[in-house]
Structures are given as structure tokens and as C-alpha cells.
CSV table of C-alpha atoms in Angstrom, one decimal:
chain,number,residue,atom,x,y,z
A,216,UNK,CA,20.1,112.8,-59.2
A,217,UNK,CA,16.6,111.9,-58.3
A,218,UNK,CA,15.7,113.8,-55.2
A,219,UNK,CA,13.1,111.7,-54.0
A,220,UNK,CA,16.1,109.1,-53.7
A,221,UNK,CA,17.0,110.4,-50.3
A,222,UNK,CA,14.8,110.8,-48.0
A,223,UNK,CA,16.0,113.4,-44.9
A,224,UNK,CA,16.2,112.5,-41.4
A,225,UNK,CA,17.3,115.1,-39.9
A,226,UNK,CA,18.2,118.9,-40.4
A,227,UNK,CA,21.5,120.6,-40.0
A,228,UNK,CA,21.4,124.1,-38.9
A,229,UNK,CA,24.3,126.0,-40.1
A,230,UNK,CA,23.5,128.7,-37.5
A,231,UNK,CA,26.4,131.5,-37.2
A,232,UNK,CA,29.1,129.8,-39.8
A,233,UNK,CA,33.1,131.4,-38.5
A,234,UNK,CA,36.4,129.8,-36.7
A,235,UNK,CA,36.2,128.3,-33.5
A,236,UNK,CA,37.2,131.6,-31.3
A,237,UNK,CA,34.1,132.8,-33.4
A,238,UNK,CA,31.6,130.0,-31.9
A,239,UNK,CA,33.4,130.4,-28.2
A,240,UNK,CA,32.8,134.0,-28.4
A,241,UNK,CA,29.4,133.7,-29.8
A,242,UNK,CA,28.2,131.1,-27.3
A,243,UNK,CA,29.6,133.2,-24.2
A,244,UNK,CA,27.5,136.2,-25.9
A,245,UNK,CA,24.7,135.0,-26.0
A,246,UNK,CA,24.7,132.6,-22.9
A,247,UNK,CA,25.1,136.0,-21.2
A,248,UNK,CA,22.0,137.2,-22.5
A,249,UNK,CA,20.3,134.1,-21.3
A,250,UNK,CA,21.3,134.8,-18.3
A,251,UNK,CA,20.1,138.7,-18.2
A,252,UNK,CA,17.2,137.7,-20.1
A,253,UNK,CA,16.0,135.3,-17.2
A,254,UNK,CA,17.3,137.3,-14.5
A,255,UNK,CA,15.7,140.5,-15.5
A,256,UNK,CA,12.5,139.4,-16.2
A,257,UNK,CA,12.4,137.1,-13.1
A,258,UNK,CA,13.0,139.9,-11.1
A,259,UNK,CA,10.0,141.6,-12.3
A,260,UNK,CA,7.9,138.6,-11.9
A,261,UNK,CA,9.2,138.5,-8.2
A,262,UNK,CA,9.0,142.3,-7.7
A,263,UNK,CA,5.1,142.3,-8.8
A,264,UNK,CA,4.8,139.2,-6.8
A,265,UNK,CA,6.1,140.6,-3.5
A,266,UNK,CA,5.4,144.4,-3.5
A,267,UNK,CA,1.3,144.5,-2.7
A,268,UNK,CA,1.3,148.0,-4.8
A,269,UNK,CA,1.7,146.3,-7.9
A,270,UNK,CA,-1.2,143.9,-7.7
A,271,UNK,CA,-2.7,146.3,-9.7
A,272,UNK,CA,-4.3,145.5,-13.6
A,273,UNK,CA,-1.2,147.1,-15.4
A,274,UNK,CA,1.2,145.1,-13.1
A,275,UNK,CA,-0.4,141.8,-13.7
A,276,UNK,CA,-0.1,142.0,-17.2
A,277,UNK,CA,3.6,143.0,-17.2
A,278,UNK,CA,4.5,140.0,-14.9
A,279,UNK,CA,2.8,137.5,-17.2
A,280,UNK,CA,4.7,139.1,-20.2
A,281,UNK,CA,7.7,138.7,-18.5
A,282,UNK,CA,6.8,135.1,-17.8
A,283,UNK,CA,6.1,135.3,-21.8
A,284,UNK,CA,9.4,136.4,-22.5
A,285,UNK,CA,11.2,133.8,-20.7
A,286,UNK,CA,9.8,131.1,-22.7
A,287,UNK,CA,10.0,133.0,-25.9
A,288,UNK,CA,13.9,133.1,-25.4
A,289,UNK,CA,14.3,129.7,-24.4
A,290,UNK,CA,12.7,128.7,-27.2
A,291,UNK,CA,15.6,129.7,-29.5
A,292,UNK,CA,18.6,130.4,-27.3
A,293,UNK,CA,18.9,126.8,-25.6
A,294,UNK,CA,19.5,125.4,-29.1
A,295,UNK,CA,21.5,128.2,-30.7
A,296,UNK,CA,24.1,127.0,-27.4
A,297,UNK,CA,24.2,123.6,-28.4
A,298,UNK,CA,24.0,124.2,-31.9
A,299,UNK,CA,27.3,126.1,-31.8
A,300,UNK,CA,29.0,123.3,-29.6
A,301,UNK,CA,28.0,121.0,-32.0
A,302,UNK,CA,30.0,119.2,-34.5
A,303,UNK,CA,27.3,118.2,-37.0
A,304,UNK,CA,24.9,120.8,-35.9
A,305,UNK,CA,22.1,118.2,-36.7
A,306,UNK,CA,18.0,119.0,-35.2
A,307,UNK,CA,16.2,115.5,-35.8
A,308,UNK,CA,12.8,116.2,-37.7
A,309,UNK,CA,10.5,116.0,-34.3
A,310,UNK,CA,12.6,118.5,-32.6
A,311,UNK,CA,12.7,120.7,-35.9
A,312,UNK,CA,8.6,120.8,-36.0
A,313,UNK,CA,8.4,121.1,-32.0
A,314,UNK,CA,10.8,124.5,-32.0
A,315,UNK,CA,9.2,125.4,-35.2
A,316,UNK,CA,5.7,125.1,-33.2
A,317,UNK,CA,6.9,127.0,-29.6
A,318,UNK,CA,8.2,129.7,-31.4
A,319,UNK,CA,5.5,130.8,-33.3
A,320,UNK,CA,2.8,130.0,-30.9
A,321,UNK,CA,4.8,132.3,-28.4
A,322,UNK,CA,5.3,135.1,-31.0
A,323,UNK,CA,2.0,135.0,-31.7
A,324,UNK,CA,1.1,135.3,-27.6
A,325,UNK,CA,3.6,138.2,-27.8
A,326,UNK,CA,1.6,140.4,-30.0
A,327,UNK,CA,-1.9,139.0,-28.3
A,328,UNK,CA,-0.2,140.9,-25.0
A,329,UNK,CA,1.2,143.4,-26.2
A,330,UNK,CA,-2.6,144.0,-27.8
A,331,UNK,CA,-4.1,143.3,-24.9
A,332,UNK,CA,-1.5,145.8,-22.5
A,333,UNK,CA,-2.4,148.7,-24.9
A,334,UNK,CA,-6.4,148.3,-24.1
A,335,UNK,CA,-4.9,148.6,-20.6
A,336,UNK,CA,-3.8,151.5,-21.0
A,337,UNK,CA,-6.3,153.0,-23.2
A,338,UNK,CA,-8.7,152.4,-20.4
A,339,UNK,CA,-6.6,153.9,-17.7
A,340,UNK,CA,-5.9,157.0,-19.6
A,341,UNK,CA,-9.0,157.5,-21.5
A,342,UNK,CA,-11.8,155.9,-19.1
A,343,UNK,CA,-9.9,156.9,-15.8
A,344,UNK,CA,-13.3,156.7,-13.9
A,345,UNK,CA,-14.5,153.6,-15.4
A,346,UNK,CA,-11.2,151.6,-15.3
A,347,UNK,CA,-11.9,149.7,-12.1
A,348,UNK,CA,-15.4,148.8,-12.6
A,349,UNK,CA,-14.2,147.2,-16.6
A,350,UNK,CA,-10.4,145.9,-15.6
A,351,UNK,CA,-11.2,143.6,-13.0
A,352,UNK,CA,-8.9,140.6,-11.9
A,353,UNK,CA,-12.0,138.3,-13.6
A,354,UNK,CA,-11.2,140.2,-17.1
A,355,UNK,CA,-7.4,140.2,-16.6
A,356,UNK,CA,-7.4,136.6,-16.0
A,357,UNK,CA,-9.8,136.1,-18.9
A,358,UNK,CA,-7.7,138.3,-21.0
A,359,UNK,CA,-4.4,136.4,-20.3
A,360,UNK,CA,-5.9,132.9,-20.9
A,361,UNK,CA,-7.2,134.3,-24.1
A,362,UNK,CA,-3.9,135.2,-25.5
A,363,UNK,CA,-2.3,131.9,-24.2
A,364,UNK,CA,-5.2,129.6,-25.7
A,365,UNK,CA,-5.4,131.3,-29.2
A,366,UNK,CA,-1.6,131.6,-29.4
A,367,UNK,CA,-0.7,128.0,-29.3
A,368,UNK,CA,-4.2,126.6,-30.7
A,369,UNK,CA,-3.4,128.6,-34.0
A,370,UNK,CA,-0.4,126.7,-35.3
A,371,UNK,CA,-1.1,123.2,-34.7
A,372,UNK,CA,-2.9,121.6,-37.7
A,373,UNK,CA,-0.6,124.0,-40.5
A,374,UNK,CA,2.7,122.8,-38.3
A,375,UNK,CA,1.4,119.2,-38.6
A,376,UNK,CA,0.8,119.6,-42.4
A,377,UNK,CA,4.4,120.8,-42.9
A,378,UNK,CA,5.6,118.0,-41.5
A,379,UNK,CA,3.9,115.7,-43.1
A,380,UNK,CA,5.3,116.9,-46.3
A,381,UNK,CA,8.4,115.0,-48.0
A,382,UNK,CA,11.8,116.0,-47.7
A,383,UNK,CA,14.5,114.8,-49.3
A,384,UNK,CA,18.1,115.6,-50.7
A,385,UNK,CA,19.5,118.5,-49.1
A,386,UNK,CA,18.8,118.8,-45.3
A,387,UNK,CA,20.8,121.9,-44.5
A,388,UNK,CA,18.8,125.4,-43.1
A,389,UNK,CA,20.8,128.7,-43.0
A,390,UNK,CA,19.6,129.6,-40.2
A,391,UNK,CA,19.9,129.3,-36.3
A,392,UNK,CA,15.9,127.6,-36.4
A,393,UNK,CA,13.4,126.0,-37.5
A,394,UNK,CA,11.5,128.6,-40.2
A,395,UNK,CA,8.9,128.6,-42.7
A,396,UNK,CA,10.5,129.6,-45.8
A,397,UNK,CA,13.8,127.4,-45.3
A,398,UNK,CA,11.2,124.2,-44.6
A,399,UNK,CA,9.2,124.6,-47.4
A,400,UNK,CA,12.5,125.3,-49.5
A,401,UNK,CA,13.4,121.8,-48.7
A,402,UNK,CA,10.2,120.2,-49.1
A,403,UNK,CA,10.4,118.1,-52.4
A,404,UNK,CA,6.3,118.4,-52.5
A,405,UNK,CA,5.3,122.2,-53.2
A,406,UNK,CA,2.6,122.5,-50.9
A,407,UNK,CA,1.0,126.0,-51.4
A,408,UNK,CA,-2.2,126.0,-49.7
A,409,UNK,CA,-0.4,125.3,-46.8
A,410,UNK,CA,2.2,128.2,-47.1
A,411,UNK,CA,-0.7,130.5,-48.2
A,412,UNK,CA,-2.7,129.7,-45.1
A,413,UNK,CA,0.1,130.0,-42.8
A,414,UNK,CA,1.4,133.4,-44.0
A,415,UNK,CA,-2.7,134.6,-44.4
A,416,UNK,CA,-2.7,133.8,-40.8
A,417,UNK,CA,0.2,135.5,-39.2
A,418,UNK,CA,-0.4,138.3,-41.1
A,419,UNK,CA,-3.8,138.2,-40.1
A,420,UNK,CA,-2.4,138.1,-36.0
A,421,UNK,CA,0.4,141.0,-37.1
A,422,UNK,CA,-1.8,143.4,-38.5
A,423,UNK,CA,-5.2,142.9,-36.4
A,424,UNK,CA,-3.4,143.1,-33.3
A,425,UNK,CA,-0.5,146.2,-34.7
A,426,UNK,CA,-3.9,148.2,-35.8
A,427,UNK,CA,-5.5,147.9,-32.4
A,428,UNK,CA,-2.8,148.9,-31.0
A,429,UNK,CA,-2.5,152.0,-32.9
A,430,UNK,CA,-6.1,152.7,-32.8
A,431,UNK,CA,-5.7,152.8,-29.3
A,432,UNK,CA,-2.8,155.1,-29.0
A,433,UNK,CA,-4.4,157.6,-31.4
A,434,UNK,CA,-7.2,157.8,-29.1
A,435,UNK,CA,-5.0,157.8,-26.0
A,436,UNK,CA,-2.7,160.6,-27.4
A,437,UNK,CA,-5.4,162.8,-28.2
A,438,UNK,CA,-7.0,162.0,-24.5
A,439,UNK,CA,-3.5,163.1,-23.2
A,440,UNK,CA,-3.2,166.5,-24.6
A,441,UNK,CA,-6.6,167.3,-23.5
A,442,UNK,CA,-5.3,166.9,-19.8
A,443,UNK,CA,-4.7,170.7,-18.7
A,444,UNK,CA,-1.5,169.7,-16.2
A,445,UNK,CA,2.3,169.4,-17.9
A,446,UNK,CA,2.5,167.5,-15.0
A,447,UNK,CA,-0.5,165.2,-15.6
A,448,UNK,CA,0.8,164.9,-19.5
A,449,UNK,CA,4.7,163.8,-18.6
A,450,UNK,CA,3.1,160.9,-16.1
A,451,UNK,CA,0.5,159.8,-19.2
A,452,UNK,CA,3.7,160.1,-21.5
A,453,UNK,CA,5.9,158.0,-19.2
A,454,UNK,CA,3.7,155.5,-18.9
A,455,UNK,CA,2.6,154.5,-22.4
A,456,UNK,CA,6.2,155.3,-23.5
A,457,UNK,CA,8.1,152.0,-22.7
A,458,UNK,CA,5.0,150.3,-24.6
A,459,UNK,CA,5.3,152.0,-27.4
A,460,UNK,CA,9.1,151.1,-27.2
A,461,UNK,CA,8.9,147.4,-27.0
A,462,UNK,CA,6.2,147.3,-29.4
A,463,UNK,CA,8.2,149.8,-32.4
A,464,UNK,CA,11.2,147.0,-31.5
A,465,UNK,CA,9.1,143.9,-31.6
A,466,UNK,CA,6.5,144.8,-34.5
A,467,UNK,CA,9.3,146.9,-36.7
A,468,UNK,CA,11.6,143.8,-37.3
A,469,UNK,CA,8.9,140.7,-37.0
A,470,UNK,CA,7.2,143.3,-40.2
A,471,UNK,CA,10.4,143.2,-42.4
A,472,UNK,CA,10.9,139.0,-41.7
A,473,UNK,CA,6.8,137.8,-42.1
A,474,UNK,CA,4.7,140.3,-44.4
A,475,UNK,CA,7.3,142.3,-46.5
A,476,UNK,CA,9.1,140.1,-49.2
A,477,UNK,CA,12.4,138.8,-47.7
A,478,UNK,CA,14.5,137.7,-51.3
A,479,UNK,CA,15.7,141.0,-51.5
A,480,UNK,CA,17.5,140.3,-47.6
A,481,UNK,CA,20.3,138.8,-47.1
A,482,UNK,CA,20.7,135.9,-45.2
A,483,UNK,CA,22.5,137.0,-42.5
A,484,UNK,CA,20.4,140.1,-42.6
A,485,UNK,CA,17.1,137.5,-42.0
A,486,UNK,CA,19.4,136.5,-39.2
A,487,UNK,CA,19.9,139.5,-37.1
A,488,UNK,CA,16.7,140.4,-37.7
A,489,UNK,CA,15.3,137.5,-36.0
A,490,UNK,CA,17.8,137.8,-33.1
A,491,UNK,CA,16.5,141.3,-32.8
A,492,UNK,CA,12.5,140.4,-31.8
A,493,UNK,CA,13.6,136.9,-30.7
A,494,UNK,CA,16.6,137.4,-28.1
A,495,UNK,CA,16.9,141.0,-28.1
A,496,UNK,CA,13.2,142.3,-27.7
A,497,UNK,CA,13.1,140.0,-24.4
A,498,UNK,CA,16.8,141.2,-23.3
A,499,UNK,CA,15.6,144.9,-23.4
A,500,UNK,CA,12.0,144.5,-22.0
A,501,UNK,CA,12.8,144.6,-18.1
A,502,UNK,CA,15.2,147.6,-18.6
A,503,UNK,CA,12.6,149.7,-20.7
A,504,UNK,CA,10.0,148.5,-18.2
A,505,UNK,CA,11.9,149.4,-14.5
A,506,UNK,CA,13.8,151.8,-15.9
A,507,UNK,CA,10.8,154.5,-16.8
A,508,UNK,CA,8.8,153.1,-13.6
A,509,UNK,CA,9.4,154.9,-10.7
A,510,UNK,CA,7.0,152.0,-8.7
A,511,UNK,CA,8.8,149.2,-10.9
A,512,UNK,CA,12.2,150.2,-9.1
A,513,UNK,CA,11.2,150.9,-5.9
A,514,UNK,CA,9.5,147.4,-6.0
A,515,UNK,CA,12.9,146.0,-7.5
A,516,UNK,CA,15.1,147.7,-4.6
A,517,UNK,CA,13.0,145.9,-2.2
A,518,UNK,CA,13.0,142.8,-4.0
A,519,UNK,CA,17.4,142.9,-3.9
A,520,UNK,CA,17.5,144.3,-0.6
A,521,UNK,CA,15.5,141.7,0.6
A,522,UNK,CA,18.0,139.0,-1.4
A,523,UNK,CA,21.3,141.0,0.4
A,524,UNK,CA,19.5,140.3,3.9
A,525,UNK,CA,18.9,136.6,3.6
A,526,UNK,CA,22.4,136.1,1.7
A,527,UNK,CA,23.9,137.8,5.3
A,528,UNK,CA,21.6,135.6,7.4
């Protein structure tokens, strides 16, 4: 049959394929990490909002990366919910291209702050003396709209050429969204420049921003065990340790999907390795930031206590 016959209207996302207890089960899963995902980075947008000890550099960056993260995972888990109570599990084109666009624009934000959080705390650690003088709100604010401007002006123009491609004859994606590989497999036009461009780029953004990141905590690691204190090292340590965390999560599994060869991965492996930097990474991020942050849950005590008293009043 001639593929150019049919021309595709829409996409059908075959998501997570199983029986219908399966789709119940998986839709209560991960509504409830929705649910976590908004609270617990909400509460440390409110907690940094309301406690006057965190309007601090460090702090203002955290709370815009949790206001990061709660746009990131509604990017994907709104539609994985109404994908699974779907019957055809249809995504018109438009909708396709527009998740397709969020998603990477925000990933690509994500590793911009995550960059930008490690100069943070390269300056605090090795510059101690300086830090005020450079990290002023002027160059926070500066800093932030950086990340958000050069994250979603990135992905326009290659998004738009995708689009514009044909597609016909088979419209189904094995997967829970919108992605590159599974777009271009159904594009009846090879269009390599394109691919080539958009995979330069994101590579580009994953390894500039990964390298600067470890350039950073090679320098701040050696400027921690000059400092003569145990004490002085532990509170260095605890500080830079939740960042390292989310960025050994994020980085690790966005590597495996966008720069190493993925035909060798299953599909349901790309899957859960998706899930893990796109719905996990933003599940875990309030617990590995309060949790190691003494200030972080004193400021989040307050911030419930405060909720329990006007709940009684």
C-alpha cells in the first residue's frame, strides 16, 4: 500500500498497554504522584515565600526550581491520566507538537538551573567573602530569566519543522508522549538535517551545562577539604549533597534516553527511563531538598503549623 495514501490526523499513544485493573491501578499511581509532586514542591515555594531567612540567593533559586518542577510534571502526567481513561488514546497533531514543545523547552530549563544552582554554590563555598558582592538579587533574577528565555526560545523553529513534515499511514507512538525518535519514525519524508540539528542541540545543552557542573564541584570539593573544621566540612558536604543527588538522578537517565544510542533499549525500558527524570526526578526533589536542610524544615514546620491554626480558626 502506498503510504502517502493516508495522510495522519492524529496520533494514538499506546502509553502503558495491560487489563483494565492495570490502567485503574496505574492512573491512581500516578495521580498520587501528582498530587505529592504539587504539594511538595508548593510547600517549598510557600516555605521560602514566608520564612524571611530564606530570602537568601540559594533559596531563591530552589523556589523557582520547584516552580520548574511543577510545570515539568504537568507537562506529561495530565495526559498520561487521560490517556489511560481513554478508549482510543488519540493526541490530535497540535496537541502532539505543543507537549512535544513544553517538554523539552522545560527539560532544557531543568539542566540551565540546575547549572546555574551549582555556580551558586561554587561561589558560597569557594568565594565565601565575595558571594554577596557577586550573587545579588539583580544577578539571581538575571540568571533565572536567562534559563527561562533560552529554554523555550531553543526549540521553536526545529519543533515547527517536524511538524511540518508528512505523516502518513501508521499513527501509533509506543510511548506515553510526544518524542523525537517515535515522530520522525512516522514521518513519511526523512528529514535528517532536522534530526541532526535537534539532537546536536540537546546534546550541546546536556553536556555544556553537565561539564559546568562538574567543573564546579571539582573545584568546590577540593575548596572543601582545605577547610581545617570536620565540622565546617560535614555542613559544606550537606549542602552540595542533595544537588549532586538530583542532578546524578536527572542527568544519569536523560544521558541513556538523548546521547547514548537507544536501539539496543527496550521499549518499555525507554519508558521507565523517561518516567524516572520526567515524574520521578520532580517527585523526589522536595524530599532530597527539606530533608538534608535543617533551615528548609524549620521553614516547612512553620509553613504547616501555620495551615493547622487557620484550619482551627
Amino acid at each position: 500500500m502506498n503510504r502517502s495514501a493516508t495522510h495522519v490526523t492524529e496520533f494514538v499513544l499506546l502509553g502503558f498497554p495491560g487489563s483494565w485493573k492495570i490502567q485503574i491501578f496505574l492512573f491512581v499511581l500516578f495521580l498520587v504522584f501528582y498530587v505529592l509532586t504539587l504539594l511538595g514542591n508548593g510547600a517549598i515555594i510557600c516555605a521560602i515565600r514566608c520564612d524571611s531567612r530564606l530570602h537568601t540567593p540559594m533559596y531563591f533559586l530552589l523556589g523557582n526550581f520547584a516552580f520548574l518542577e511543577i510545570w515539568y510534571v504537568s507537562s506529561t502526567i495530565p495526559n498520561i491520566l487521560a490517556n489511560i481513561l481513554s478508549k482510543t488514546k488519540a493526541i490530535s497533531l497540535s496537541g502532539c507538537f505543543l507537549q512535544f514543545y513544553f517538554f523539552f523547552s522545560l527539560g532544557t530549563t531543568e539542566c540551565l538551573f540546575l547549572a546555574v544552582m551549582a555556580y551558586d554554590r561554587y561561589l558560597a563555598i569557594c568565594r565565601p567573602l565575595h558571594y554577596s558582592v557577586i550573587m545579588t538579587r539583580r544577578l539571581c533574577c538575571i540568571l533565572v530569566s536567562s534559563c527561562w528565555l533560552i529554554g523555550f526560545l531553543g526549540y521553536p523553529i526545529l519543533i515547527f519543522s517536524v511538524s511540518q513534515l508528512p505523516f502518513c499511514g501508521s499513527n501509533i507512538i509506543d510511548h506515553f508522549l510526544c518524542d523525537m525518535d517515535p515522530l520522525m519514525a512516522l514521518s513519511c519524508a526523512p528529514a535528517p538535517i532536522t534530526e541532526f540539528v535537534f539532537y546536536a542541540q540537546s546534546s550541546f545543552v546536556l553536556f555544556f551545562t553537565i561539564g559546568y557542573i562538574l567543573r564546579s564541584y571539582i573545584l568546590l570539593l577540593r575548596a572543601v577539604f582545605q577547610v581545617p573544621s570536620a565540622a565546617g566540612r560535614r555542613k559544606a558536604f550537606s549542602t552540595c549533597g542533595s544537588h549532586l543527588i538530583v542532578v546524578s538522578l536527572f542527568y544519569g537517565t536523560v544521558m541513556v534516553m538523548y546521547v547514548s544510542p537507544t536501539y539496543g533499549i527496550s521499549t518499555l525500558m525507554q519508558k521507565i527511563l523517561t518516567l524516572v527524570y520526567s515524574v520521578m526526578t520532580p517527585l523526589f526533589n522536595p524530599l532530597i531538598y527539606s530533608l538534608r536542610n535543617k533551615d528548609m524544615k524549620i521553614a516547612l514546620r512553620k509553613v504547616l503549623l501555620g495551615m493547622r491554626i487557620v484550619k482551627n480558626i
